[in-house]
């Protein structure tokens, strides 16, 4: 099976690696453009999107990643990773001038649910999953679709928290912070990287 890449510049890298390994994937940590060869999908982990984008800039990853995303390569961004995939970024109270990969027709409202101390856990209904999924939200963004191409797979009272636009998946919560691998599985199965269990 071709490897699944995890962007390993900052943030929750180890947790994604452990879920993917549990699913039987070969995992490759990505730090440079050369590392992007020979992977079949990529995870952009949570962390701090402002730090991540400046590290991606320093390592000259922005251009190749943008091209891959535009060409249909499967990329899943979680929390800060979702912010990085979004075409528009703002904060609840004000506009922010923050660069991103600008791939998904999504407006990410950063820190929508408040600060670290307002972290919360919520049982989510997710399209494609028979049972609820425990969503862990830490300074999470709200993910507002900007076009009809964006499918909402899960929402909380305030709005969408898991969305998909073709090859691009964005979650505002952290699916890697539980032992539940079903969302990673959905993402990989939908791109034929893992075979469905039935
Ligand atoms: N609030 C952070 C950001 O916008 C994301 C937090 C996280 O990834 N847990 O970058």
Tab-separated table of N, CA and C in Angstrom, residues 47-48 111 113-120 137-140:
chain	number	residue	atom	x	y	z
A	47	UNK	N	-2.681	22.298	15.224
A	47	UNK	CA	-1.524	22.970	15.825
A	47	UNK	C	-1.859	24.437	15.829
A	48	UNK	N	-1.011	25.246	15.233
A	48	UNK	CA	-1.284	26.678	15.129
A	48	UNK	C	-1.134	27.048	13.662
A	111	UNK	N	-10.890	29.944	15.855
A	111	UNK	CA	-11.158	30.067	17.297
A	111	UNK	C	-12.629	30.373	17.580
A	113	UNK	N	-15.037	28.708	18.707
A	113	UNK	CA	-15.636	28.200	19.940
A	113	UNK	C	-14.903	28.678	21.193
A	114	UNK	N	-14.024	29.667	21.033
A	114	UNK	CA	-13.361	30.232	22.210
A	114	UNK	C	-11.957	29.696	22.419
A	115	UNK	N	-11.419	30.002	23.589
A	115	UNK	CA	-10.018	29.721	23.878
A	115	UNK	C	-9.831	28.284	24.345
A	116	UNK	N	-8.573	27.963	24.620
A	116	UNK	CA	-8.199	26.619	25.083
A	116	UNK	C	-9.092	26.139	26.229
A	117	UNK	N	-9.387	27.052	27.141
A	117	UNK	CA	-10.184	26.665	28.315
A	117	UNK	C	-11.637	26.368	27.952
A	118	UNK	N	-12.056	26.792	26.754
A	118	UNK	CA	-13.419	26.466	26.319
A	118	UNK	C	-13.454	25.206	25.451
A	119	UNK	N	-12.402	24.411	25.524
A	119	UNK	CA	-12.392	23.152	24.769
A	119	UNK	C	-13.565	22.299	25.210
A	120	UNK	N	-14.094	21.517	24.303
A	120	UNK	CA	-15.223	20.662	24.667
A	120	UNK	C	-15.253	19.410	23.805
A	137	UNK	N	-12.931	19.250	20.503
A	137	UNK	CA	-12.781	20.603	19.936
A	137	UNK	C	-11.836	21.419	20.804
A	138	UNK	N	-10.727	21.881	20.215
A	138	UNK	CA	-9.745	22.698	20.936
A	138	UNK	C	-9.446	23.942	20.097
A	139	UNK	N	-9.890	25.097	20.555
A	139	UNK	CA	-9.747	26.344	19.779
A	139	UNK	C	-10.117	26.099	18.310
A	140	UNK	N	-11.273	25.484	18.154
A	140	UNK	CA	-11.664	24.962	16.842
A	140	UNK	C	-12.301	26.033	15.960
